[in-house]
Amino acid sequence: MNTKTDSDGKKYLFSRSLDTIFLAVNNVFKFIGLFFKEAFTAPFEWKETINQCFNVGFKSLPLVSLTGFIIGIVFTKQSRPSLSTFGASSWLPSLISIAIIRALAPLVTALIAAGKVGSNIGAELGSMKVTEQIDAMEVSATNPFKYLVVTRVIATTFMMPVLVLYSGLVGMLGSFMNIHQNEQTSFSAFIKNAFSTISFLDINSSIFKAVCYGFTIGVAGCYQGYYAENGTQGVGKAANTAVVVAMFLIFIEEMIIVQFVNSIR
Amino acid sequence: MIKNDSKPTVISIKNLKKSFGSLKVLDGVNLNIKLGENLAVLGKSGSGKSVLIKIISGLLKPDAGTVEVLGLEVDKISTKELRTLRSKIGFSFQNSALYDSMTVRENLAFPLIRNKTDLSKSEIQHAIEEVLNQVGLPQTISQMPSELSGGQRKRIGIARTLILKPEIMLYDEPTAGLDPITSSEINSLIKKVQTQYKTSSIIITHDLTCAKNTADNVAILVNGKFLQSGSFEEVFKSENEIAQSFYEYNFINEK
C-alpha cells in the first residue's frame, strides 16, 4: 500500500492519528501475546503471584463488600414499588437474584476493580518505569515482564471471579435483610425463591465475564504502566488511562457476552 | 578511538549511530575498552553519554554500527543470550533505581535468586552481607530505600550490581547530586570495585574529580562523536577548547 507524507515529512498510511491507533492496537496485541508466552514459560514467579492475588483480592474485599451490600438493599428498595403495583412483591428475591448474579455483581465489581486495582497497577508500574526500576530489573539479567506483568494479570484474572461471586453473595444478603424487614420473609424461603430462577448458565456466564474483566483490568493497567513516560505526569496519565480504557472495554465486553449468552440461553 | 594495549578487548564499538526522531545523538562512535580498564566518558547534558551505556547493556538498540560486549554483538543475540550477558554487566543508575517496595536485603537478593537458582538461603544471606560489607553499609540491610541518604542509595545500587560479580561495570553519573565527601567515597568505591572484582568500567560523568580519580582513560563526547580521548593528563593538557572549558569549570571556577 502506498504511504503518504505529512507536512513534517513523516510517512503515514492513512492519517497520522489513525496510524497511531492501529499502532497502539498492534502493540497491545503484542503485549498480550508476550503475556501468554511468558505465563507458560518457566521459571514461574509463584511468590509474587500469590502476593498480587492478596493485593487484588483480599485488599479489595472491604470496598466490594460495602458496594455489594448497598446495591442489594438499594435495588430491592427500588424494585419493590413496581412489583407491589402488580401484587408481585413475592417475586422480589427472584428478580434481585437474576439482576445481581447476571448483571450487577460482575459489572459493578469490575468497575470498582478497574478504579481501585487498575489505577494502582498503572501508577505502580508507571512509577517504576519512570524511575528506571524496570530498566534496573532488565539489566540485572532478570525478566521484569514476568515479575511485574504476568503476576499482576494472573492475579486480576483469577481474583475477579472470586470477588464477583463474593459481591453477589453480599448483595443477596443485603437484599434479604431488606426483604426480611419489610415482607418478613424467612431466609430459607428467600434462598429457595432466589435460586429457583438462577441457572448454571447464569453463574457460569458471570464467572466467564469476571475472568474477561479481570484480564482486561490487568492488561490495561500493566500496559499503561509498563510503557509510561514523561516523568510524574506520565505516571498520572498511566493510572488514569488504565482506568478509562479498562472501564470502556468492560462495557464493550459486557454487551458482547450478554448478546452471546442470550443467544444460547 | 581509545588507545589499545596488549590486554583483550571487552567492549568494542564501531561506527555506532543512534537518533531519536530527527535528533542525532550518537553519530559514528568508536570505542575499545580493554580488560581491567576504567574509561570515563565526559560530555554535556544531552550529548548521548547515557544512551551509549544503555546501548551497551542492550536497553536501547543502535540504528547502525556494531556493539560487541565480551565477544557478543548485543543487538544481534537472542533474549536468552542477552540475559546471560547482562549477568556479567553491572549497571549503576544515576538515581540508583532501587526497588522502592523492597528492603535493601530484598533489593540485593532480587537479581541473585533469579540468576543463581542453586543457592541456598544461607548462601544468599552470606552473599548479601558480603557485598554490603564491601560498600560499607552492613547496618542498612533491613531498611527501605526511602530511609537511605543519596550516597547510601548509590552504594546500595552498586552493591546490587556487585552481587552477581560482574566483569563489566557501567556507572551513570555516580557522583551526581552528592556532596564532595560522599562523592569521594563513591570514587574510592569505584576504584575498589575495579581492583577487587577486576572489572572493566565505563563511568559517565560531568565530574572531573571523579574522572581523574577513577578512570585510566578519559573520552569527551561532543556532537555524537568522541572528540578527544586518552589519559586524563593527555586530554586536559591539550589545546582543545571544549576539554579546556570542562577543566576550567571543574578545577578553576569551583575554587
Short mmCIF file of C-alpha atoms in Angstrom, two decimals:
data_model
loop_
_atom_site.label_atom_id
_atom_site.label_comp_id
_atom_site.label_asym_id
_atom_site.label_seq_id
_atom_site.Cartn_x
_atom_site.Cartn_y
_atom_site.Cartn_z
CA MET A 1 0.00 0.00 0.00
CA ASN A 2 1.26 3.49 -0.84
CA THR A 3 2.31 5.73 2.02
CA LYS A 4 1.63 9.47 2.26
CA THR A 5 3.84 12.15 3.73
CA ASP A 6 2.60 14.87 6.07
CA SER A 7 3.84 18.47 6.42
CA ASP A 8 6.59 17.38 8.87
CA GLY A 9 7.95 14.93 6.33
CA LYS A 10 6.74 11.89 8.33
CA LYS A 11 5.28 8.97 6.42
CA TYR A 12 1.87 7.56 7.25
CA LEU A 13 -0.52 5.03 5.77
CA PHE A 14 -3.99 6.56 6.32
CA SER A 15 -3.64 9.59 8.59
CA ARG A 16 -1.31 10.24 11.47
CA SER A 17 -3.98 9.76 14.18
CA LEU A 18 -5.42 6.64 12.53
CA ASP A 19 -1.93 5.18 12.16
CA THR A 20 -1.30 5.88 15.86
CA ILE A 21 -4.48 3.98 16.81
CA PHE A 22 -3.52 1.00 14.63
CA LEU A 23 -0.02 1.00 16.08
CA ALA A 24 -1.39 1.12 19.64
CA VAL A 25 -3.76 -1.80 18.92
CA ASN A 26 -0.87 -3.72 17.36
CA ASN A 27 1.29 -3.03 20.43
CA VAL A 28 -1.46 -4.16 22.81
CA PHE A 29 -1.85 -7.45 20.92
CA LYS A 30 1.93 -7.93 21.01
CA PHE A 31 1.81 -7.24 24.75
CA ILE A 32 -0.95 -9.84 25.22
CA GLY A 33 1.00 -12.31 23.09
CA LEU A 34 4.08 -11.76 25.21
CA PHE A 35 1.96 -12.27 28.34
CA PHE A 36 0.82 -15.72 27.18
CA LYS A 37 4.35 -16.64 26.10
CA GLU A 38 5.87 -15.64 29.45
CA ALA A 39 2.97 -17.01 31.52
CA PHE A 40 3.56 -20.53 30.21
CA THR A 41 7.37 -20.42 30.29
CA ALA A 42 9.42 -21.39 33.35
CA PRO A 43 10.57 -20.09 35.78
CA PHE A 44 7.31 -19.02 37.42
CA GLU A 45 7.07 -16.19 39.94
CA TRP A 46 4.76 -18.08 42.34
CA LYS A 47 5.53 -15.99 45.41
CA GLU A 48 4.88 -12.69 43.67
CA THR A 49 1.73 -14.07 42.03
CA ILE A 50 0.32 -15.05 45.44
CA ASN A 51 1.35 -11.66 46.79
CA GLN A 52 -0.50 -9.93 43.95
CA CYS A 53 -3.57 -12.17 44.44
CA PHE A 54 -3.61 -10.98 48.05
CA ASN A 55 -3.32 -7.35 46.92
CA VAL A 56 -6.01 -7.63 44.27
CA GLY A 57 -8.39 -9.97 46.07
CA PHE A 58 -8.13 -9.59 49.82
CA LYS A 59 -7.44 -5.85 49.83
CA SER A 60 -10.47 -5.20 47.62
CA LEU A 61 -12.85 -7.04 49.97
CA PRO A 62 -13.93 -4.05 52.12
CA LEU A 63 -14.90 -1.93 49.11
CA VAL A 64 -16.57 -4.83 47.28
CA SER A 65 -18.47 -5.80 50.46
CA LEU A 66 -19.74 -2.30 51.01
CA THR A 67 -20.83 -1.69 47.42
CA GLY A 68 -22.30 -5.18 47.02
CA PHE A 69 -24.34 -4.83 50.22
CA ILE A 70 -25.61 -1.36 49.32
CA ILE A 71 -26.53 -2.41 45.78
CA GLY A 72 -28.52 -5.33 47.20
CA ILE A 73 -30.50 -3.06 49.52
CA VAL A 74 -30.99 -0.20 47.05
CA PHE A 75 -32.04 -2.43 44.17
CA THR A 76 -34.55 -4.19 46.39
CA LYS A 77 -35.97 -0.89 47.63
CA GLN A 78 -36.23 0.49 44.09
CA SER A 79 -37.87 -2.66 42.69
CA ARG A 80 -40.48 -3.08 45.45
CA PRO A 81 -42.93 -0.32 44.39
CA SER A 82 -43.13 -1.58 40.79
CA LEU A 83 -43.74 -5.19 41.85
CA SER A 84 -46.19 -4.15 44.60
CA THR A 85 -48.33 -2.38 41.98
CA PHE A 86 -48.97 -5.79 40.42
CA GLY A 87 -49.16 -7.55 43.79
CA ALA A 88 -45.96 -9.40 42.98
CA SER A 89 -43.75 -8.49 45.95
CA SER A 90 -43.10 -12.20 46.48
CA TRP A 91 -41.12 -12.21 43.25
CA LEU A 92 -38.60 -9.77 44.72
CA PRO A 93 -35.98 -12.45 45.61
CA SER A 94 -36.14 -13.90 42.09
CA LEU A 95 -35.84 -10.51 40.45
CA ILE A 96 -33.00 -9.43 42.68
CA SER A 97 -31.06 -12.66 42.26
CA ILE A 98 -31.35 -12.50 38.46
CA ALA A 99 -30.27 -8.86 38.42
CA ILE A 100 -27.39 -9.34 40.83
CA ILE A 101 -25.98 -12.63 39.55
CA ARG A 102 -26.43 -11.95 35.85
CA ALA A 103 -25.50 -8.28 35.64
CA LEU A 104 -24.92 -6.15 38.71
CA ALA A 105 -22.32 -8.20 40.59
CA PRO A 106 -19.96 -8.75 37.61
CA LEU A 107 -20.34 -5.26 36.20
CA VAL A 108 -20.20 -3.23 39.42
CA THR A 109 -17.34 -5.33 40.87
CA ALA A 110 -15.40 -4.98 37.63
CA LEU A 111 -15.90 -1.20 37.55
CA ILE A 112 -14.80 -0.91 41.18
CA ALA A 113 -11.76 -3.11 40.50
CA ALA A 114 -10.93 -1.09 37.38
CA GLY A 115 -10.88 2.03 39.53
CA LYS A 116 -9.07 0.58 42.51
CA VAL A 117 -6.81 -2.14 41.11
CA GLY A 118 -6.34 -0.82 37.56
CA SER A 119 -5.22 2.61 38.71
CA ASN A 120 -2.99 1.06 41.36
CA ILE A 121 -1.23 -1.18 38.82
CA GLY A 122 -0.92 1.66 36.29
CA ALA A 123 0.57 4.04 38.86
CA GLU A 124 2.89 1.46 40.44
CA LEU A 125 4.36 0.21 37.18
CA GLY A 126 4.42 3.73 35.73
CA SER A 127 6.36 4.97 38.72
CA MET A 128 8.77 2.04 38.40
CA LYS A 129 9.21 2.79 34.71
CA VAL A 130 9.99 6.50 35.07
CA THR A 131 12.40 5.90 37.97
CA GLU A 132 14.25 3.28 35.87
CA GLN A 133 13.39 0.43 38.25
CA ILE A 134 12.12 -1.65 35.34
CA ASP A 135 15.34 -0.96 33.43
CA ALA A 136 17.27 -1.93 36.55
CA MET A 137 15.49 -5.30 36.60
CA GLU A 138 16.21 -5.72 32.92
CA VAL A 139 19.95 -5.04 33.22
CA SER A 140 20.29 -7.26 36.28
CA ALA A 141 19.51 -10.20 33.98
CA THR A 142 16.01 -10.72 35.32
CA ASN A 143 12.72 -10.66 33.43
CA PRO A 144 10.66 -7.64 34.58
CA PHE A 145 7.75 -8.59 32.31
CA LYS A 146 7.38 -11.94 34.05
CA TYR A 147 7.80 -10.48 37.53
CA LEU A 148 5.64 -7.38 37.10
CA VAL A 149 3.15 -8.00 34.30
CA VAL A 150 2.47 -11.75 34.29
CA THR A 151 1.95 -11.90 38.05
CA ARG A 152 -0.46 -8.96 38.09
CA VAL A 153 -2.51 -10.06 35.08
CA ILE A 154 -2.83 -13.59 36.51
CA ALA A 155 -3.87 -12.11 39.87
CA THR A 156 -6.58 -9.88 38.40
CA THR A 157 -7.83 -12.68 36.12
CA PHE A 158 -8.13 -15.23 38.92
CA MET A 159 -9.28 -12.95 41.69
CA MET A 160 -12.06 -11.22 39.76
CA PRO A 161 -14.37 -14.29 39.67
CA VAL A 162 -13.85 -14.71 43.42
CA LEU A 163 -14.71 -11.07 44.02
CA VAL A 164 -17.73 -11.25 41.73
CA LEU A 165 -19.16 -14.32 43.48
CA TYR A 166 -18.45 -12.75 46.85
CA SER A 167 -20.06 -9.47 45.78
CA GLY A 168 -23.11 -11.39 44.52
CA LEU A 169 -23.50 -13.19 47.84
CA VAL A 170 -23.12 -9.97 49.84
CA GLY A 171 -25.63 -8.24 47.54
CA MET A 172 -28.12 -11.08 48.11
CA LEU A 173 -27.54 -10.77 51.83
CA GLY A 174 -28.32 -7.04 51.68
CA SER A 175 -31.43 -7.77 49.65
CA PHE A 176 -32.54 -10.49 52.10
CA MET A 177 -32.16 -8.15 55.06
CA ASN A 178 -34.37 -5.56 53.38
CA ILE A 179 -36.97 -8.12 52.27
CA HIS A 180 -36.97 -9.76 55.68
CA GLN A 181 -37.55 -6.40 57.33
CA ASN A 182 -40.43 -5.45 55.03
CA GLU A 183 -42.06 -8.71 53.98
CA GLN A 184 -40.97 -10.88 56.97
CA THR A 185 -39.65 -13.48 54.51
CA SER A 186 -37.59 -16.24 56.12
CA PHE A 187 -34.04 -16.96 54.98
CA SER A 188 -34.90 -20.38 53.59
CA ALA A 189 -37.87 -19.01 51.65
CA PHE A 190 -35.71 -16.21 50.28
CA ILE A 191 -33.00 -18.62 49.17
CA LYS A 192 -35.50 -21.04 47.66
CA ASN A 193 -37.21 -18.26 45.72
CA ALA A 194 -33.97 -16.55 44.70
CA PHE A 195 -32.19 -19.64 43.41
CA SER A 196 -35.23 -21.12 41.69
CA THR A 197 -34.67 -18.72 38.81
CA ILE A 198 -30.88 -18.88 38.69
CA SER A 199 -29.38 -21.44 36.33
CA PHE A 200 -25.85 -22.80 35.99
CA LEU A 201 -25.57 -20.79 32.79
CA ASP A 202 -26.15 -17.59 34.79
CA ILE A 203 -23.42 -18.44 37.26
CA ASN A 204 -21.02 -19.70 34.59
CA SER A 205 -21.56 -16.68 32.39
CA SER A 206 -20.91 -14.42 35.39
CA ILE A 207 -17.68 -16.25 36.11
CA PHE A 208 -16.69 -16.06 32.44
CA LYS A 209 -17.44 -12.33 32.40
CA ALA A 210 -15.40 -11.85 35.56
CA VAL A 211 -12.41 -13.66 34.01
CA CYS A 212 -12.62 -11.42 30.92
CA TYR A 213 -12.97 -8.27 33.03
CA GLY A 214 -10.10 -9.27 35.30
CA PHE A 215 -7.82 -9.96 32.34
CA THR A 216 -8.82 -6.62 30.80
CA ILE A 217 -8.14 -4.69 34.00
CA GLY A 218 -4.75 -6.37 34.44
CA VAL A 219 -3.64 -5.88 30.84
CA ALA A 220 -4.85 -2.24 30.70
CA GLY A 221 -3.11 -1.34 33.97
CA CYS A 222 0.11 -3.16 33.15
CA TYR A 223 0.31 -1.93 29.56
CA GLN A 224 -0.21 1.71 30.54
CA GLY A 225 2.23 1.50 33.45
CA TYR A 226 4.89 -0.57 31.67
CA TYR A 227 5.14 1.93 28.83
CA ALA A 228 4.69 5.12 30.89
CA GLU A 229 6.93 8.04 30.02
CA ASN A 230 7.42 11.74 30.76
CA GLY A 231 8.08 11.58 34.50
CA THR A 232 5.45 12.06 37.18
CA GLN A 233 2.96 13.44 34.69
CA GLY A 234 3.28 10.18 32.78
CA VAL A 235 2.55 8.18 35.96
CA GLY A 236 -0.71 10.08 36.49
CA LYS A 237 -1.62 9.62 32.85
CA ALA A 238 -0.86 5.90 33.02
CA ALA A 239 -3.11 5.43 36.07
CA ASN A 240 -5.89 7.48 34.55
CA THR A 241 -5.74 5.86 31.11
CA ALA A 242 -5.64 2.40 32.68
CA VAL A 243 -8.97 3.07 34.41
CA VAL A 244 -10.65 4.75 31.43
CA VAL A 245 -9.56 2.07 28.94
CA ALA A 246 -10.47 -0.78 31.30
CA MET A 247 -13.95 0.65 32.01
CA PHE A 248 -14.60 1.27 28.32
CA LEU A 249 -13.57 -2.27 27.39
CA ILE A 250 -15.59 -3.76 30.26
CA PHE A 251 -18.79 -2.18 28.87
CA ILE A 252 -17.98 -3.40 25.35
CA GLU A 253 -17.29 -6.92 26.67
CA GLU A 254 -20.50 -6.84 28.74
CA MET A 255 -22.51 -6.08 25.63
CA ILE A 256 -20.87 -8.83 23.58
CA ILE A 257 -21.06 -11.50 26.29
CA VAL A 258 -24.72 -10.74 27.15
CA GLN A 259 -25.58 -10.98 23.45
CA PHE A 260 -23.77 -14.30 23.20
CA VAL A 261 -25.21 -15.79 26.41
CA ASN A 262 -28.76 -14.76 25.48
CA SER A 263 -28.35 -16.42 22.11
CA ILE A 264 -27.56 -19.77 23.74
CA ARG A 265 -29.95 -19.46 26.69
CA MET B 1 39.37 5.81 19.33
CA ILE B 2 40.78 4.86 22.71
CA LYS B 3 44.36 3.62 22.59
CA ASN B 4 44.93 -0.13 22.65
CA ASP B 5 47.38 -2.23 24.55
CA SER B 6 48.02 -5.98 24.71
CA LYS B 7 45.07 -6.81 27.02
CA PRO B 8 41.97 -8.35 25.44
CA THR B 9 39.12 -6.05 24.44
CA VAL B 10 35.90 -6.46 26.45
CA ILE B 11 33.82 -3.75 24.79
CA SER B 12 34.27 -2.89 21.13
CA ILE B 13 32.10 -0.28 19.44
CA LYS B 14 32.40 0.57 15.76
CA ASN B 15 30.68 3.44 13.97
CA LEU B 16 27.75 3.46 16.41
CA LYS B 17 24.85 5.68 15.39
CA LYS B 18 21.66 6.44 17.29
CA SER B 19 18.96 9.03 16.65
CA PHE B 20 15.69 9.88 18.36
CA GLY B 21 13.44 11.22 15.63
CA SER B 22 15.39 13.87 13.80
CA LEU B 23 17.83 14.32 16.71
CA LYS B 24 21.18 12.61 16.09
CA VAL B 25 22.54 11.58 19.47
CA LEU B 26 25.41 9.29 18.53
CA ASP B 27 26.96 9.79 15.12
CA GLY B 28 29.75 7.33 14.49
CA VAL B 29 31.15 6.46 17.91
CA ASN B 30 34.18 4.16 18.01
CA LEU B 31 35.44 2.74 21.27
CA ASN B 32 37.51 -0.11 22.68
CA ILE B 33 37.64 -0.96 26.37
CA LYS B 34 40.39 -3.30 27.48
CA LEU B 35 40.18 -5.84 30.29
CA GLY B 36 40.54 -4.09 33.63
CA GLU B 37 40.33 -0.60 32.15
CA ASN B 38 38.20 2.20 33.58
CA LEU B 39 37.08 4.75 31.00
CA ALA B 40 35.37 7.99 31.96
CA VAL B 41 33.07 9.45 29.33
CA LEU B 42 32.57 13.18 29.67
CA GLY B 43 30.19 15.40 27.78
CA LYS B 44 27.49 17.99 28.05
CA SER B 45 23.98 17.05 29.19
CA GLY B 46 22.12 15.50 26.28
CA SER B 47 25.31 14.58 24.45
CA GLY B 48 24.38 10.90 24.42
CA LYS B 49 26.58 9.56 27.23
CA SER B 50 23.78 7.66 28.96
CA VAL B 51 22.45 6.48 25.59
CA LEU B 52 25.87 4.96 24.93
CA ILE B 53 25.83 2.76 28.04
CA LYS B 54 22.16 1.90 27.55
CA ILE B 55 23.08 0.57 24.11
CA ILE B 56 26.00 -1.37 25.59
CA SER B 57 23.67 -3.01 28.12
CA GLY B 58 21.05 -3.74 25.45
CA LEU B 59 18.41 -1.39 26.85
CA LEU B 60 18.42 0.56 23.57
CA LYS B 61 19.06 -0.68 20.06
CA PRO B 62 21.57 1.10 17.83
CA ASP B 63 20.49 2.46 14.45
CA ALA B 64 23.80 1.50 12.86
CA GLY B 65 27.22 0.19 13.81
CA THR B 66 28.35 -2.76 15.89
CA VAL B 67 28.49 -3.09 19.67
CA GLU B 68 30.41 -6.11 20.91
CA VAL B 69 30.49 -6.87 24.62
CA LEU B 70 32.58 -9.83 25.77
CA GLY B 71 32.65 -11.01 22.19
CA LEU B 72 28.88 -10.88 21.63
CA GLU B 73 27.03 -8.35 19.49
CA VAL B 74 24.38 -7.09 21.91
CA ASP B 75 21.76 -6.20 19.30
CA LYS B 76 22.14 -9.46 17.38
CA ILE B 77 21.95 -12.05 20.16
CA SER B 78 18.76 -13.73 21.44
CA THR B 79 16.92 -12.54 24.56
CA LYS B 80 18.26 -15.54 26.47
CA GLU B 81 21.84 -14.83 25.44
CA LEU B 82 21.34 -11.15 26.29
CA ARG B 83 20.19 -12.09 29.82
CA THR B 84 23.26 -14.27 30.27
CA LEU B 85 25.46 -11.43 29.04
CA ARG B 86 23.70 -8.95 31.34
CA SER B 87 24.54 -11.10 34.34
CA LYS B 88 28.16 -10.17 33.58
CA ILE B 89 27.40 -6.45 33.29
CA GLY B 90 26.68 -4.24 36.28
CA PHE B 91 24.70 -1.06 35.67
CA SER B 92 24.67 1.65 38.31
CA PHE B 93 21.85 4.10 37.55
CA GLN B 94 22.04 7.84 38.07
CA ASN B 95 19.15 7.80 40.56
CA SER B 96 20.19 4.35 41.89
CA ALA B 97 16.86 2.82 40.71
CA LEU B 98 16.44 0.80 43.91
CA TYR B 99 13.16 -1.14 44.06
CA ASP B 100 11.32 1.10 46.48
CA SER B 101 8.80 -1.52 47.61
CA MET B 102 11.61 -3.82 48.80
CA THR B 103 14.08 -3.63 51.67
CA VAL B 104 17.81 -3.42 50.99
CA ARG B 105 18.05 -7.20 51.61
CA GLU B 106 15.30 -7.89 49.07
CA ASN B 107 16.86 -5.46 46.58
CA LEU B 108 20.14 -7.35 46.75
CA ALA B 109 18.54 -10.79 46.76
CA PHE B 110 16.32 -10.00 43.75
CA PRO B 111 18.92 -10.49 40.97
CA LEU B 112 20.75 -13.20 42.89
CA ILE B 113 17.87 -15.63 43.41
CA ARG B 114 16.78 -15.23 39.79
CA ASN B 115 20.23 -15.75 38.29
CA LYS B 116 21.71 -18.33 40.65
CA THR B 117 18.82 -20.62 41.40
CA ASP B 118 21.01 -23.28 43.05
CA LEU B 119 21.97 -21.07 46.02
CA SER B 120 20.65 -21.93 49.49
CA LYS B 121 19.08 -19.31 51.77
CA SER B 122 22.22 -19.12 53.89
CA GLU B 123 24.42 -18.67 50.81
CA ILE B 124 22.16 -15.84 49.63
CA GLN B 125 22.31 -14.23 53.08
CA HIS B 126 26.09 -14.58 53.10
CA ALA B 127 26.41 -13.01 49.63
CA ILE B 128 24.21 -10.09 50.71
CA GLU B 129 26.21 -9.49 53.86
CA GLU B 130 29.49 -9.74 51.96
CA VAL B 131 28.50 -7.22 49.34
CA LEU B 132 27.05 -4.85 51.96
CA ASN B 133 30.37 -5.00 53.80
CA GLN B 134 32.17 -4.21 50.54
CA VAL B 135 30.18 -0.98 50.16
CA GLY B 136 30.41 -0.25 53.89
CA LEU B 137 26.70 -0.37 54.69
CA PRO B 138 26.01 -3.61 56.60
CA GLN B 139 23.67 -1.79 59.00
CA THR B 140 21.17 -0.89 56.25
CA ILE B 141 20.17 -4.49 55.45
CA SER B 142 16.61 -4.18 56.78
CA GLN B 143 16.00 -0.59 55.73
CA MET B 144 13.75 0.60 52.94
CA PRO B 145 15.32 2.68 50.12
CA SER B 146 13.30 5.73 51.26
CA GLU B 147 15.17 5.61 54.58
CA LEU B 148 18.60 5.90 52.93
CA SER B 149 20.59 9.03 52.06
CA GLY B 150 21.59 9.80 48.45
CA GLY B 151 25.10 8.43 48.94
CA GLN B 152 23.81 5.29 50.64
CA ARG B 153 21.36 4.70 47.81
CA LYS B 154 24.21 4.97 45.28
CA ARG B 155 26.29 2.48 47.23
CA ILE B 156 23.40 0.03 47.60
CA GLY B 157 22.77 0.42 43.87
CA ILE B 158 26.39 -0.52 43.22
CA ALA B 159 26.14 -3.38 45.74
CA ARG B 160 23.12 -4.74 43.87
CA THR B 161 25.20 -4.95 40.70
CA LEU B 162 28.23 -6.41 42.51
CA ILE B 163 26.25 -9.29 43.96
CA LEU B 164 26.36 -11.00 40.55
CA LYS B 165 30.14 -10.47 40.38
CA PRO B 166 30.11 -8.61 37.06
CA GLU B 167 33.02 -8.41 34.61
CA ILE B 168 31.96 -5.00 33.31
CA MET B 169 30.57 -2.06 35.27
CA LEU B 170 28.64 0.81 33.73
CA TYR B 171 28.24 3.83 36.01
CA ASP B 172 25.76 6.53 35.03
CA GLU B 173 26.70 9.77 36.82
CA PRO B 174 27.87 8.03 40.01
CA THR B 175 28.58 11.27 41.88
CA ALA B 176 25.72 13.41 40.56
CA GLY B 177 23.89 15.26 43.32
CA LEU B 178 26.30 14.20 46.07
CA ASP B 179 28.40 16.34 48.39
CA PRO B 180 32.21 16.29 47.87
CA ILE B 181 32.89 13.91 50.77
CA THR B 182 30.29 11.38 49.66
CA SER B 183 31.48 11.79 46.06
CA SER B 184 34.99 10.98 47.21
CA GLU B 185 33.69 7.83 48.97
CA ILE B 186 31.91 6.77 45.77
CA ASN B 187 35.10 7.39 43.76
CA SER B 188 37.06 5.19 46.19
CA LEU B 189 34.37 2.53 45.88
CA ILE B 190 34.63 2.58 42.07
CA LYS B 191 38.41 2.07 42.31
CA LYS B 192 37.91 -0.66 44.92
CA VAL B 193 35.45 -2.44 42.62
CA GLN B 194 37.98 -2.23 39.77
CA THR B 195 40.77 -3.81 41.81
CA GLN B 196 38.78 -6.33 43.88
CA TYR B 197 36.31 -7.52 41.24
CA LYS B 198 38.74 -6.96 38.35
CA THR B 199 36.07 -5.16 36.38
CA SER B 200 36.35 -3.05 33.26
CA SER B 201 34.18 0.06 33.56
CA ILE B 202 32.64 2.95 31.72
CA ILE B 203 31.96 5.89 34.01
CA ILE B 204 29.59 8.52 32.64
CA THR B 205 30.22 11.76 34.49
CA HIS B 206 30.41 15.56 34.43
CA ASP B 207 32.65 15.48 37.46
CA LEU B 208 36.34 15.76 36.50
CA THR B 209 37.43 14.86 40.02
CA CYS B 210 35.54 11.60 39.64
CA ALA B 211 37.06 11.05 36.17
CA LYS B 212 40.56 11.83 37.42
CA ASN B 213 40.33 9.58 40.48
CA THR B 214 38.54 6.61 38.97
CA ALA B 215 39.46 6.38 35.29
CA ASP B 216 42.53 5.12 33.45
CA ASN B 217 41.37 6.87 30.31
CA VAL B 218 39.02 9.73 29.55
CA ALA B 219 36.97 10.46 26.44
CA ILE B 220 34.92 13.54 25.64
CA LEU B 221 31.70 13.06 23.70
CA VAL B 222 30.68 16.04 21.59
CA ASN B 223 28.06 16.14 18.83
CA GLY B 224 27.70 12.38 18.92
CA LYS B 225 31.41 11.62 18.46
CA PHE B 226 34.44 11.21 20.69
CA LEU B 227 36.27 14.49 20.34
CA GLN B 228 39.26 13.69 22.48
CA SER B 229 40.45 10.57 24.26
CA GLY B 230 43.41 9.32 26.19
CA SER B 231 44.72 9.57 29.73
CA PHE B 232 43.38 12.40 31.92
CA GLU B 233 46.61 14.37 31.53
CA GLU B 234 46.73 13.91 27.75
CA VAL B 235 43.16 15.07 27.26
CA PHE B 236 43.27 18.07 29.54
CA LYS B 237 46.73 19.25 28.62
CA SER B 238 45.60 19.53 25.01
CA GLU B 239 44.64 22.85 23.48
CA ASN B 240 41.15 21.62 22.71
CA GLU B 241 38.65 24.32 23.62
CA ILE B 242 35.89 22.03 24.93
CA ALA B 243 38.37 19.98 27.01
CA GLN B 244 39.76 23.21 28.44
CA SER B 245 36.30 24.58 29.27
CA PHE B 246 35.47 21.35 31.14
CA TYR B 247 38.73 21.57 33.04
CA GLU B 248 38.37 25.21 33.91
CA TYR B 249 34.80 24.81 35.15
CA ASN B 250 35.69 21.87 37.38
CA PHE B 251 39.09 22.91 38.71
CA ILE B 252 39.19 26.69 38.47
CA ASN B 253 35.65 28.02 38.78
CA GLU B 254 34.94 25.84 41.79
CA LYS B 255 37.87 27.19 43.77
#
